Amino acid sequence: MDSLLRPLLESPPVLVYLVCGALIFLETALLPGIVLPTLSSLLLMGFLAGRGTLDLPMALTVAIGAAVAGDQIAFLEGRRLGPRLRTTRFGRRFGRDRWERVERAVARFGVPAVIAGRCLAGVRTVVPRIAGAAEMPYRRFVPGSVCAAVVWACAELFLGHAGAWVSG
């Protein structure tokens, strides 16, 4: 992971925005995206914003936009494939017990489960799919996705930003 992100430290800001935005988008948009270093990307963008290399409002915009866009693709995939998602290679690897726990949480809590799921690595990849498969109304899912992306991106970017401040 370090070898993937280290070259970004010396890259032009536009490239950093593009690469980090793509990682954030792909983590949720693709089931195998669960292995992508999105937390490190957000911390890096926050750190670089704290150093003055990146613009913090632009980093927030990129992170939130990419997270919301990835969620929409995953929701639509869940709506289209439904319960068949469990039978995919990733679905089997994720485990039946985890699928059932996340399904119960989405069914019971709805939008708050979507918001909480964004903050949990691994779970953020499946929650939008499960919400789609569970036929959560799209008009309820979207505000939850946006709220979750804002909370998640702000927390991680500001943590990276604070790291730049502390490191001097």
Coordinates of N, CA and C in Angstrom, one line a residue:
M1 N 0.8 -1.2 0.0 CA 0.0 0.0 0.0 C 0.9 1.2 0.0
D2 N 1.9 1.2 0.8 CA 2.8 2.4 0.9 C 3.5 2.6 -0.5
S3 N 3.8 1.6 -1.2 CA 4.5 1.7 -2.5 C 3.5 2.3 -3.5
L4 N 2.2 2.1 -3.4 CA 1.1 2.6 -4.3 C 0.9 4.1 -4.0
L5 N 1.0 4.5 -2.8 CA 0.6 5.9 -2.5 C 1.8 6.8 -2.5
R6 N 3.0 6.3 -2.2 CA 4.2 7.2 -2.1 C 4.5 8.0 -3.4
P7 N 4.3 7.5 -4.6 CA 4.5 8.4 -5.8 C 3.6 9.5 -5.8
L8 N 2.4 9.4 -5.2 CA 1.5 10.5 -5.2 C 2.0 11.8 -4.4
L9 N 2.9 11.5 -3.5 CA 3.4 12.7 -2.7 C 4.1 13.7 -3.6
E10 N 4.7 13.2 -4.7 CA 5.5 14.1 -5.6 C 4.7 14.4 -6.9
S11 N 3.5 14.0 -7.0 CA 2.7 14.2 -8.2 C 2.1 15.5 -8.3
P12 N 1.7 16.0 -9.5 CA 0.9 17.2 -9.6 C -0.4 17.0 -8.9
P13 N -1.0 18.1 -8.3 CA -2.3 18.0 -7.6 C -3.4 17.4 -8.4
V14 N -3.5 17.7 -9.7 CA -4.6 17.1 -10.5 C -4.5 15.6 -10.5
L15 N -3.3 15.1 -10.6 CA -3.1 13.6 -10.6 C -3.5 13.0 -9.3
V16 N -3.2 13.7 -8.2 CA -3.5 13.2 -6.9 C -5.1 13.1 -6.7
Y17 N -5.7 14.2 -7.2 CA -7.2 14.2 -7.1 C -7.8 13.1 -7.9
L18 N -7.3 12.9 -9.1 CA -7.8 11.8 -10.0 C -7.6 10.4 -9.5
V19 N -6.4 10.2 -9.0 CA -6.1 8.8 -8.5 C -6.9 8.5 -7.2
C20 N -6.8 9.5 -6.3 CA -7.6 9.3 -5.1 C -9.1 9.1 -5.3
G21 N -9.6 10.0 -6.2 CA -11.0 9.9 -6.5 C -11.4 8.6 -7.2
A22 N -10.5 8.1 -8.0 CA -10.8 6.8 -8.7 C -10.7 5.7 -7.7
L23 N -9.8 5.7 -6.7 CA -9.7 4.7 -5.7 C -11.0 4.7 -4.8
I24 N -11.4 5.8 -4.5 CA -12.6 6.0 -3.6 C -13.9 5.5 -4.4
F25 N -14.0 5.9 -5.6 CA -15.1 5.4 -6.5 C -15.1 3.9 -6.6
L26 N -14.0 3.4 -7.0 CA -13.9 1.9 -7.3 C -14.0 1.0 -6.1
E27 N -13.7 1.5 -4.9 CA -13.9 0.7 -3.7 C -15.3 0.3 -3.6
T28 N -16.3 1.2 -3.8 CA -17.7 0.8 -3.7 C -18.3 0.3 -5.0
A29 N -17.9 0.9 -6.1 CA -18.5 0.5 -7.4 C -18.2 -0.9 -7.8
L30 N -17.0 -1.4 -7.4 CA -16.6 -2.8 -7.7 C -16.5 -3.6 -6.4
L31 N -17.1 -4.8 -6.4 CA -17.0 -5.7 -5.2 C -15.5 -5.9 -4.8
P32 N -14.6 -6.2 -5.8 CA -13.2 -6.4 -5.4 C -12.5 -5.2 -4.9
G33 N -13.2 -4.0 -5.0 CA -12.6 -2.8 -4.6 C -12.4 -2.7 -3.1
I34 N -12.9 -3.7 -2.4 CA -12.7 -3.7 -1.0 C -11.2 -3.7 -0.6
V35 N -10.3 -4.1 -1.5 CA -8.9 -4.1 -1.1 C -8.2 -2.8 -1.5
L36 N -8.9 -1.8 -2.0 CA -8.2 -0.6 -2.4 C -8.0 0.3 -1.1
P37 N -6.9 1.0 -1.2 CA -6.5 1.8 0.0 C -7.2 3.2 0.1
T38 N -8.5 3.2 0.3 CA -9.2 4.4 0.3 C -8.9 5.2 1.6
L39 N -8.8 4.6 2.7 CA -8.5 5.3 3.9 C -7.2 6.0 3.8
S40 N -6.2 5.3 3.3 CA -4.9 5.9 3.1 C -5.0 7.1 2.1
S41 N -5.8 6.9 1.0 CA -5.9 8.0 0.0 C -6.5 9.3 0.7
L42 N -7.6 9.1 1.5 CA -8.2 10.2 2.2 C -7.2 10.9 3.1
L43 N -6.5 10.1 3.9 CA -5.5 10.6 4.8 C -4.4 11.4 4.1
L44 N -4.0 10.8 3.0 CA -3.0 11.5 2.1 C -3.5 12.8 1.6
M45 N -4.7 12.8 1.0 CA -5.2 14.1 0.5 C -5.3 15.1 1.6
G46 N -5.8 14.7 2.8 CA -5.9 15.6 3.9 C -4.5 16.1 4.3
F47 N -3.5 15.2 4.4 CA -2.2 15.6 4.7 C -1.6 16.6 3.7
L48 N -1.8 16.3 2.4 CA -1.3 17.2 1.4 C -2.0 18.6 1.4
A49 N -3.3 18.6 1.8 CA -4.0 19.8 1.9 C -3.5 20.6 3.1
G50 N -3.1 19.9 4.2 CA -2.5 20.6 5.3 C -1.2 21.2 5.0
R51 N -0.5 20.6 4.1 CA 0.9 21.1 3.7 C 0.8 22.2 2.6
G52 N -0.5 22.4 2.1 CA -0.7 23.4 1.1 C -0.5 22.9 -0.3
T53 N -0.3 21.6 -0.5 CA -0.1 21.0 -1.9 C -1.5 20.9 -2.5
L54 N -2.5 20.5 -1.8 CA -3.8 20.4 -2.3 C -4.7 21.4 -1.7
D55 N -5.9 21.6 -2.3 CA -6.9 22.5 -1.8 C -7.9 21.7 -1.0
L56 N -8.1 22.0 0.3 CA -9.0 21.1 1.1 C -10.4 21.1 0.6
P57 N -11.0 22.2 0.2 CA -12.4 22.1 -0.3 C -12.5 21.3 -1.6
M58 N -11.5 21.3 -2.4 CA -11.4 20.5 -3.7 C -11.3 19.0 -3.3
A59 N -10.4 18.7 -2.3 CA -10.2 17.4 -1.9 C -11.6 16.8 -1.3
L60 N -12.3 17.6 -0.5 CA -13.6 17.2 0.0 C -14.6 16.9 -1.1
T61 N -14.6 17.8 -2.1 CA -15.5 17.7 -3.2 C -15.2 16.4 -4.0
V62 N -13.9 16.1 -4.3 CA -13.5 14.9 -5.0 C -13.9 13.7 -4.2
A63 N -13.6 13.6 -2.9 CA -13.9 12.5 -2.1 C -15.4 12.2 -1.9
I64 N -16.1 13.2 -1.7 CA -17.6 13.1 -1.5 C -18.2 12.6 -2.8
G65 N -17.8 13.3 -3.9 CA -18.4 13.0 -5.2 C -18.1 11.6 -5.6
A66 N -16.9 11.1 -5.4 CA -16.5 9.8 -5.8 C -17.2 8.7 -4.9
A67 N -17.3 9.0 -3.6 CA -18.0 8.0 -2.7 C -19.5 7.9 -3.1
V68 N -20.1 9.0 -3.4 CA -21.5 9.0 -3.7 C -21.7 8.3 -5.1
A69 N -20.9 8.6 -6.0 CA -21.0 8.0 -7.4 C -20.8 6.4 -7.3
G70 N -19.8 6.0 -6.5 CA -19.6 4.6 -6.3 C -20.8 3.9 -5.6
D71 N -21.4 4.6 -4.6 CA -22.5 4.0 -4.0 C -23.7 3.8 -4.9
Q72 N -23.9 4.8 -5.9 CA -25.0 4.7 -6.8 C -24.9 3.5 -7.7
I73 N -23.6 3.3 -8.2 CA -23.4 2.1 -9.1 C -23.7 0.8 -8.3
A74 N -23.2 0.8 -7.0 CA -23.3 -0.4 -6.2 C -24.8 -0.7 -5.9
F75 N -25.6 0.4 -5.6 CA -27.0 0.3 -5.3 C -27.7 -0.3 -6.5
L76 N -27.4 0.2 -7.7 CA -28.1 -0.2 -8.9 C -27.7 -1.7 -9.2
E77 N -26.5 -2.1 -8.9 CA -26.1 -3.5 -9.1 C -26.9 -4.4 -8.1
G78 N -27.0 -3.9 -6.9 CA -27.8 -4.7 -5.9 C -29.3 -4.8 -6.3
R79 N -29.8 -3.7 -6.9 CA -31.2 -3.7 -7.4 C -31.3 -4.7 -8.5
R80 N -30.3 -4.7 -9.4 CA -30.4 -5.6 -10.6 C -30.2 -7.1 -10.3
L81 N -29.2 -7.3 -9.4 CA -28.8 -8.7 -9.1 C -29.5 -9.3 -7.9
G82 N -29.9 -8.5 -7.0 CA -30.6 -8.9 -5.8 C -29.9 -10.0 -5.0
P83 N -30.6 -11.0 -4.5 CA -29.9 -12.0 -3.7 C -28.8 -12.8 -4.4
R84 N -28.8 -12.8 -5.7 CA -27.7 -13.5 -6.5 C -26.3 -13.0 -6.1
L85 N -26.2 -11.8 -5.5 CA -24.9 -11.2 -5.1 C -24.2 -12.2 -4.2
R86 N -25.0 -12.9 -3.3 CA -24.3 -13.8 -2.4 C -23.6 -14.9 -3.1
T87 N -24.0 -15.3 -4.3 CA -23.4 -16.4 -5.0 C -22.2 -16.0 -5.8
T88 N -21.9 -14.7 -5.9 CA -20.7 -14.3 -6.6 C -19.4 -14.8 -5.8
R89 N -18.3 -14.8 -6.4 CA -17.1 -15.2 -5.7 C -16.8 -14.3 -4.5
F90 N -17.0 -13.0 -4.6 CA -16.8 -12.1 -3.5 C -17.8 -12.4 -2.4
G91 N -19.1 -12.6 -2.9 CA -20.2 -12.8 -1.9 C -19.9 -14.1 -1.0
R92 N -19.4 -15.1 -1.7 CA -19.0 -16.3 -0.9 C -17.9 -16.0 0.1
R93 N -16.9 -15.3 -0.4 CA -15.7 -15.0 0.4 C -16.1 -14.0 1.6
F94 N -17.0 -13.1 1.3 CA -17.5 -12.2 2.4 C -18.1 -13.0 3.5
G95 N -18.8 -14.1 3.2 CA -19.4 -15.0 4.2 C -20.9 -14.8 4.4
R96 N -21.5 -15.9 4.6 CA -23.0 -15.9 4.7 C -23.4 -15.1 6.0
D97 N -22.7 -15.3 7.1 CA -23.0 -14.7 8.3 C -22.9 -13.2 8.2
R98 N -21.8 -12.7 7.6 CA -21.7 -11.2 7.4 C -22.8 -10.7 6.6
W99 N -23.1 -11.4 5.4 CA -24.2 -10.9 4.6 C -25.5 -10.8 5.4
E100 N -25.8 -11.8 6.2 CA -27.0 -11.8 6.9 C -27.1 -10.7 8.0
R101 N -25.9 -10.5 8.6 CA -25.9 -9.4 9.6 C -26.1 -8.0 9.0
V102 N -25.5 -7.8 7.8 CA -25.6 -6.5 7.1 C -27.0 -6.4 6.6
E103 N -27.6 -7.5 6.1 CA -29.0 -7.4 5.6 C -29.9 -7.1 6.7
R104 N -29.8 -7.7 7.8 CA -30.6 -7.4 9.0 C -30.5 -6.0 9.4
A105 N -29.3 -5.4 9.4 CA -29.1 -4.0 9.8 C -29.8 -3.1 8.9
V106 N -29.6 -3.3 7.6 CA -30.2 -2.5 6.5 C -31.8 -2.6 6.6
A107 N -32.3 -3.8 6.8 CA -33.7 -4.0 6.9 C -34.3 -3.3 8.2
R108 N -33.5 -3.4 9.3 CA -34.0 -2.8 10.5 C -33.8 -1.3 10.6
F109 N -32.7 -0.8 10.3 CA -32.3 0.6 10.5 C -32.4 1.5 9.3
G110 N -32.4 0.9 8.1 CA -32.5 1.7 6.8 C -31.4 2.6 6.6
V111 N -31.7 3.9 6.5 CA -30.7 5.0 6.2 C -29.6 5.0 7.2
P112 N -29.9 5.0 8.5 CA -28.8 5.0 9.5 C -27.8 3.8 9.3
A113 N -28.3 2.7 8.8 CA -27.4 1.6 8.5 C -26.5 1.9 7.3
V114 N -27.1 2.6 6.3 CA -26.3 3.1 5.2 C -25.2 4.0 5.6
I115 N -25.5 4.9 6.5 CA -24.6 5.9 7.0 C -23.5 5.2 7.9
A116 N -23.9 4.3 8.8 CA -22.9 3.6 9.6 C -22.0 2.7 8.7
G117 N -22.6 2.1 7.7 CA -21.9 1.2 6.9 C -20.7 1.9 6.1
R118 N -20.9 3.1 5.8 CA -19.9 3.9 5.0 C -18.6 4.0 5.9
C119 N -18.7 4.0 7.2 CA -17.6 4.2 8.1 C -16.9 2.9 8.4
L120 N -17.4 1.7 7.9 CA -16.8 0.4 8.3 C -16.1 -0.2 7.0
A121 N -14.8 -0.3 7.0 CA -14.1 -0.9 5.9 C -14.7 -2.3 5.6
G122 N -14.8 -2.6 4.3 CA -15.4 -3.9 3.9 C -16.9 -3.8 3.8
V123 N -17.5 -3.3 4.9 CA -19.0 -3.2 4.9 C -19.4 -2.1 3.9
R124 N -18.6 -1.0 3.8 CA -19.1 0.1 2.9 C -19.2 -0.4 1.4
T125 N -18.5 -1.5 1.1 CA -18.6 -2.0 -0.3 C -19.9 -2.8 -0.5
V126 N -20.4 -3.4 0.5 CA -21.6 -4.2 0.4 C -22.9 -3.5 0.8
V127 N -22.9 -2.6 1.6 CA -24.1 -2.0 2.1 C -25.0 -1.4 1.0
P128 N -24.4 -0.6 0.0 CA -25.2 -0.1 -1.0 C -25.9 -1.2 -1.9
R129 N -25.1 -2.3 -2.1 CA -25.7 -3.4 -2.8 C -26.8 -4.1 -2.1
I130 N -26.6 -4.3 -0.8 CA -27.7 -4.9 0.0 C -28.9 -4.0 0.1
A131 N -28.7 -2.7 0.2 CA -29.8 -1.7 0.2 C -30.6 -1.8 -1.1
G132 N -29.9 -2.0 -2.3 CA -30.5 -2.1 -3.6 C -31.3 -3.4 -3.6
A133 N -30.6 -4.5 -3.2 CA -31.2 -5.8 -3.2 C -32.5 -5.9 -2.3
A134 N -32.4 -5.2 -1.2 CA -33.5 -5.2 -0.3 C -34.6 -4.2 -0.7
E135 N -34.5 -3.7 -1.9 CA -35.4 -2.7 -2.5 C -35.7 -1.5 -1.6
M136 N -34.7 -1.0 -0.9 CA -34.8 0.2 -0.3 C -35.1 1.3 -1.3
P137 N -36.1 2.1 -1.1 CA -36.4 3.2 -2.1 C -35.2 4.0 -2.4
Y138 N -35.0 4.3 -3.6 CA -33.8 5.0 -4.1 C -33.9 6.4 -3.5
R139 N -35.1 7.0 -3.4 CA -35.2 8.4 -2.8 C -34.8 8.4 -1.3
R140 N -34.8 7.3 -0.6 CA -34.3 7.2 0.7 C -32.8 6.9 0.8
F141 N -32.4 6.1 -0.2 CA -30.9 5.7 -0.2 C -30.0 6.9 -0.5
V142 N -30.4 7.7 -1.5 CA -29.5 8.8 -1.9 C -29.2 9.8 -0.8
P143 N -30.1 10.3 0.0 CA -29.7 11.2 1.1 C -28.8 10.5 2.1
G144 N -29.1 9.2 2.4 CA -28.2 8.5 3.3 C -26.8 8.3 2.7
S145 N -26.7 8.0 1.5 CA -25.4 7.9 0.8 C -24.6 9.2 0.9
V146 N -25.3 10.3 0.6 CA -24.7 11.6 0.6 C -24.2 12.0 2.0
C147 N -25.1 11.8 2.9 CA -24.8 12.1 4.3 C -23.6 11.3 4.8
A148 N -23.6 10.0 4.5 CA -22.5 9.1 4.9 C -21.2 9.5 4.2
A149 N -21.2 9.9 3.0 CA -20.0 10.3 2.3 C -19.4 11.6 2.9
V150 N -20.3 12.5 3.2 CA -19.9 13.8 3.8 C -19.2 13.5 5.2
V151 N -19.9 12.7 6.0 CA -19.3 12.4 7.3 C -18.0 11.7 7.2
W152 N -17.9 10.6 6.4 CA -16.7 9.8 6.2 C -15.6 10.6 5.6
A153 N -15.8 11.3 4.5 CA -14.8 12.1 3.9 C -14.2 13.2 4.8
C154 N -15.1 13.9 5.4 CA -14.7 15.0 6.4 C -13.8 14.4 7.5
A155 N -14.3 13.4 8.1 CA -13.5 12.8 9.2 C -12.1 12.4 8.8
E156 N -12.0 11.6 7.7 CA -10.7 11.1 7.3 C -9.8 12.2 6.7
L157 N -10.4 13.1 5.9 CA -9.6 14.2 5.4 C -9.1 15.2 6.5
F158 N -10.0 15.5 7.5 CA -9.5 16.4 8.5 C -8.5 15.7 9.5
L159 N -8.6 14.4 9.6 CA -7.6 13.6 10.4 C -6.2 13.7 9.7
G160 N -6.2 13.5 8.4 CA -5.0 13.7 7.6 C -4.5 15.1 7.7
H161 N -5.4 16.1 7.6 CA -5.0 17.5 7.7 C -4.4 17.8 9.0
A162 N -5.0 17.2 10.1 CA -4.4 17.4 11.4 C -3.0 16.8 11.6
G163 N -2.8 15.7 10.9 CA -1.5 15.0 10.9 C -0.5 15.9 10.3
A164 N -0.8 16.7 9.3 CA 0.1 17.6 8.7 C 0.5 18.7 9.6
W165 N -0.5 19.2 10.3 CA -0.3 20.2 11.3 C 0.5 19.8 12.5
V166 N 0.3 18.6 13.0 CA 1.1 18.0 14.1 C 2.5 17.8 13.7
S167 N 2.7 17.3 12.4 CA 4.1 16.9 12.0 C 4.9 18.2 11.7
G168 N 4.3 19.3 11.7 CA 5.0 20.5 11.7 C 5.2 21.1 10.4

